[in-house]
Coordinates of C-alpha atoms in Angstrom, one line a residue:
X1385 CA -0.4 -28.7 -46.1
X1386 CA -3.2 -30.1 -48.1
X1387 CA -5.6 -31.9 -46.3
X1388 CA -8.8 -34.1 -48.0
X1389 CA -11.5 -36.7 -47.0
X1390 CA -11.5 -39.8 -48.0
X1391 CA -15.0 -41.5 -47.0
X1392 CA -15.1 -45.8 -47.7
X1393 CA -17.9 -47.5 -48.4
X1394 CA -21.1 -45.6 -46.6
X1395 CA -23.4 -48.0 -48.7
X1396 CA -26.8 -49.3 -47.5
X1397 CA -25.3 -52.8 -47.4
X1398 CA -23.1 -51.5 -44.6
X1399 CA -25.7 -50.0 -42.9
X1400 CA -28.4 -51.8 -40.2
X1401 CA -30.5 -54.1 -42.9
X1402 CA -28.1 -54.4 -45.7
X1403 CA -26.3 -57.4 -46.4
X1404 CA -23.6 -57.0 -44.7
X1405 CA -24.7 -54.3 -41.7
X1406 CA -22.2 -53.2 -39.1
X1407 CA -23.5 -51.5 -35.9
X1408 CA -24.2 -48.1 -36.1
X1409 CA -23.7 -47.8 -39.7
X1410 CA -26.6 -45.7 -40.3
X1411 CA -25.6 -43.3 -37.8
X1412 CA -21.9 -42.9 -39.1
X1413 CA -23.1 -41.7 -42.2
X1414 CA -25.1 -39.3 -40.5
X1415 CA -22.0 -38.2 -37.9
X1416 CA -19.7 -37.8 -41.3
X1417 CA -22.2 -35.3 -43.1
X1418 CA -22.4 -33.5 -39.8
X1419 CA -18.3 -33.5 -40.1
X1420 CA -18.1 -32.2 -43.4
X1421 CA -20.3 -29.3 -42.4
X1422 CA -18.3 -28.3 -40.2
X1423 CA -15.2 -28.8 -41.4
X1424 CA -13.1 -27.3 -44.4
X1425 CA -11.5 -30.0 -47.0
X1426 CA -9.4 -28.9 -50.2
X1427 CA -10.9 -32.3 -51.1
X1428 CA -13.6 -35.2 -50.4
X1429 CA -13.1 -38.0 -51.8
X1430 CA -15.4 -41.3 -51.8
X1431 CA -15.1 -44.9 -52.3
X1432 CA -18.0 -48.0 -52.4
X1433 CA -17.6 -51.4 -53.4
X1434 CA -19.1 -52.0 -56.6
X1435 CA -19.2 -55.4 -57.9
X1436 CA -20.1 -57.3 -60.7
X1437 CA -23.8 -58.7 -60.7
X1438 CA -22.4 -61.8 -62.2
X1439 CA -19.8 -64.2 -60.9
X1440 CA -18.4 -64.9 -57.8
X1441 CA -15.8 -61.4 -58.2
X1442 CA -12.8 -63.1 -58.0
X1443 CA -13.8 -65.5 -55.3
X1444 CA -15.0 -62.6 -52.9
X1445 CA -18.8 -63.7 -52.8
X1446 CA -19.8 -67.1 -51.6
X1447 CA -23.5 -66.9 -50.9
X1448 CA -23.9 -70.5 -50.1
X1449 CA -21.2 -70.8 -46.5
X1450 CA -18.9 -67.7 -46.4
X1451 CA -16.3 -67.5 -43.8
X1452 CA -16.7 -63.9 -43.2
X1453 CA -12.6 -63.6 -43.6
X1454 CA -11.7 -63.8 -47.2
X1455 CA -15.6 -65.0 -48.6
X1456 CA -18.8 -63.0 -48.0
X1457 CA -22.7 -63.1 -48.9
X1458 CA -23.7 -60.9 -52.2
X1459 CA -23.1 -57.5 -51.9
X1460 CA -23.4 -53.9 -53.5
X1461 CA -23.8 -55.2 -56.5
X1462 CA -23.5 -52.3 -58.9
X1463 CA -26.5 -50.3 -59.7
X1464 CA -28.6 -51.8 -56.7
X1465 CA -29.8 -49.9 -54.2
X1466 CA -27.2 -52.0 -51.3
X1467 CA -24.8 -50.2 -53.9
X1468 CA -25.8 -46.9 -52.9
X1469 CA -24.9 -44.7 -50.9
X1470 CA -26.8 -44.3 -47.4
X1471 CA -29.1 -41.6 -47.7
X1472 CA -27.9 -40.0 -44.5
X1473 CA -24.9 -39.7 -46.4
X1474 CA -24.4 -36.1 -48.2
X1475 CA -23.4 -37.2 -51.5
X1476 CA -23.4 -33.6 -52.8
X1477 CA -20.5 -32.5 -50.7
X1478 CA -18.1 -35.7 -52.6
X1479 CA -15.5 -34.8 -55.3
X1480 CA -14.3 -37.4 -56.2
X1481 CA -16.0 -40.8 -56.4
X1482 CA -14.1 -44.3 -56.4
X1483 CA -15.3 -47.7 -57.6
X1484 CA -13.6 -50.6 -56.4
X1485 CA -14.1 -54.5 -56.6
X1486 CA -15.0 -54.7 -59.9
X1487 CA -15.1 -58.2 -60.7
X1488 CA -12.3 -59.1 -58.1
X1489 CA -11.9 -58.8 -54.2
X1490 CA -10.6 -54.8 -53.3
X1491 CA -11.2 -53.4 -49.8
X1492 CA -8.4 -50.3 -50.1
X1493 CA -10.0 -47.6 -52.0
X1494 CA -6.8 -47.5 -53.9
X1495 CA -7.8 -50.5 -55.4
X1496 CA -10.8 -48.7 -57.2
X1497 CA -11.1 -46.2 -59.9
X1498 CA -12.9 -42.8 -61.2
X1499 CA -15.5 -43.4 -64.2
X1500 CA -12.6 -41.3 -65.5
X1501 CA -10.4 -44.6 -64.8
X1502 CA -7.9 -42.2 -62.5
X1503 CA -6.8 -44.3 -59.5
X1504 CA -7.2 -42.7 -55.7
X1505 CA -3.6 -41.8 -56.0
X1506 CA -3.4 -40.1 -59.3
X1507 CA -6.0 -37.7 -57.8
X1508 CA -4.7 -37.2 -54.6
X1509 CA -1.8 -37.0 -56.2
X1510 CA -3.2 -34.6 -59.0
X1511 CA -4.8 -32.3 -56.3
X1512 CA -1.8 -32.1 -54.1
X1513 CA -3.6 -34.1 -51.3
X1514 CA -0.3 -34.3 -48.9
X1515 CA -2.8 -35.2 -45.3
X1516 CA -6.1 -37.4 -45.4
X1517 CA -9.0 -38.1 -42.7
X1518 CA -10.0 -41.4 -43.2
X1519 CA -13.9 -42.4 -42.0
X1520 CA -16.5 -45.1 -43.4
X1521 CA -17.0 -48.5 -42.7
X1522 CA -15.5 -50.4 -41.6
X1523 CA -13.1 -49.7 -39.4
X1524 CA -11.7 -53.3 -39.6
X1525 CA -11.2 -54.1 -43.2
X1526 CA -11.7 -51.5 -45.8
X1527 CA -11.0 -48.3 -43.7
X1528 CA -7.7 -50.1 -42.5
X1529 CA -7.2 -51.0 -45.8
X1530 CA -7.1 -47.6 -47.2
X1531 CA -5.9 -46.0 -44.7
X1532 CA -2.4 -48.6 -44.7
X1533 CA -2.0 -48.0 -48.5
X1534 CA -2.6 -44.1 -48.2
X1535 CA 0.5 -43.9 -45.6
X1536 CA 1.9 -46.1 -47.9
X1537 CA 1.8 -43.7 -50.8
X1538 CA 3.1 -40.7 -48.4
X1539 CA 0.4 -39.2 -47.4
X1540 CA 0.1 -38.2 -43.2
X1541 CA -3.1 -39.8 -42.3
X1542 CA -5.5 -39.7 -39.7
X1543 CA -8.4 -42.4 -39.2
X1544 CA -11.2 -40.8 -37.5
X1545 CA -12.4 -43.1 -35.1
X1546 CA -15.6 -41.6 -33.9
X1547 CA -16.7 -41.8 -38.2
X1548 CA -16.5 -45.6 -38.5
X1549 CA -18.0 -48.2 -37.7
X1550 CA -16.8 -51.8 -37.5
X1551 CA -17.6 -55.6 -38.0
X1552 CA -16.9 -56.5 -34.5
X1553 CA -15.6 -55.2 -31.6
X1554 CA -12.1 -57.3 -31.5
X1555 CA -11.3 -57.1 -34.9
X1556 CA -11.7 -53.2 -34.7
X1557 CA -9.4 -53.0 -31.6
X1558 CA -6.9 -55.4 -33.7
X1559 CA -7.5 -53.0 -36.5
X1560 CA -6.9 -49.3 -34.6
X1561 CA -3.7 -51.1 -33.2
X1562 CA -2.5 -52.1 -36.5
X1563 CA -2.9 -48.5 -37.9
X1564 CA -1.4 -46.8 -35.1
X1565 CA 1.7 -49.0 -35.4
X1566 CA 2.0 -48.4 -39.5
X1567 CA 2.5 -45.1 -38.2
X1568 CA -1.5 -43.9 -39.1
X1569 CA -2.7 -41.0 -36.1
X1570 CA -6.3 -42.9 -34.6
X1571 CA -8.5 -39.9 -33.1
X1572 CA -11.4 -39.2 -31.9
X1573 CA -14.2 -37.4 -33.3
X1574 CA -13.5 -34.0 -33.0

């Protein structure tokens, strides 16, 4: 077995202060780095939103009354710093680095693409990726997102739980459940 890392969206806009901050963001990208110290991966792989400065992206952004469900405020906007990764993050130890939500609404990493324009899958694929961890923010949309769409594709994933962080308590519960019934593996931090 081949086993990679696929980290969503540690961005500063995810993170306590940024636009759209979950709860303990800051400290999730800390707990990953710490993670990937420790432990071996034939591959790490990394996804942010990245949208256009311009334009509502598809309908995604709706600065003025955003329901939080399918609208949200402006955020990581490519090239701003909300864009970036969080510093806690080790951005060193990443392979592989996946833009998604260009212009349009994405939250599954397989949505994005390399500056190479390879998709998620091609380089899993490429790299013989046949078991993924799945960690970032958050836990209730773009991790569950990814992490459906990698057991999708065949891959035997596991989400991480102790390495995300999530919008709210319910829709995270709602979330873990979901995974868990699509057949994903939910564990804790080890």
């Amino acid at each position: 077995m081949t086993r990679g890392i696929l980290i969503v969206d540690v961005q500063n806009d995810f993170t306590e202060g940024g636009a759209l901050a979950t709860d303990g963001g800051a400290a999730v990208a800390a707990a990953i780095t710490e993670h990937l110290r420790a432990h071996a991966y034939d591959l790490v792989a990394a996804s942010r939103d990245w949208h256009d400065a311009t334009g509502d992206n598809g309908g995604h952004f709706a600065p003025g009354a955003p329901d939080f469900v399918d609208t949200w405020p402006v955020h990581c906007v490519a090239g701003s710093p909300g864009a970036e990764y969080h510093p806690a993050l080790d951005a060193l130890a990443i392979d592989v680095h996946v833009k998604k939500g260009q212009g349009k609404p994405a939250y599954s990493a397989f949505e994005g693409v390399t500056d190479d324009g390879e998709t998620l899958d091609e380089v899993l694929a490429e790299q013989g990726i046949d078991e993924l961890d799945v960690v970032g923010i958050a836990t209730d949309y773009c991790v569950k997102s990814s992490a459906l769409d990698a057991a999708l594709a065949g891959i035997k994933v596991r989400v991480i739980d102790g390495l995300t962080s999530a919008v709210a308590a319910e829709s995270r519960a709602t979330a873990l459940d979901e995974l868990r019934d699509a057949g994903v593996e939910v564990v804790a931090r080890p």
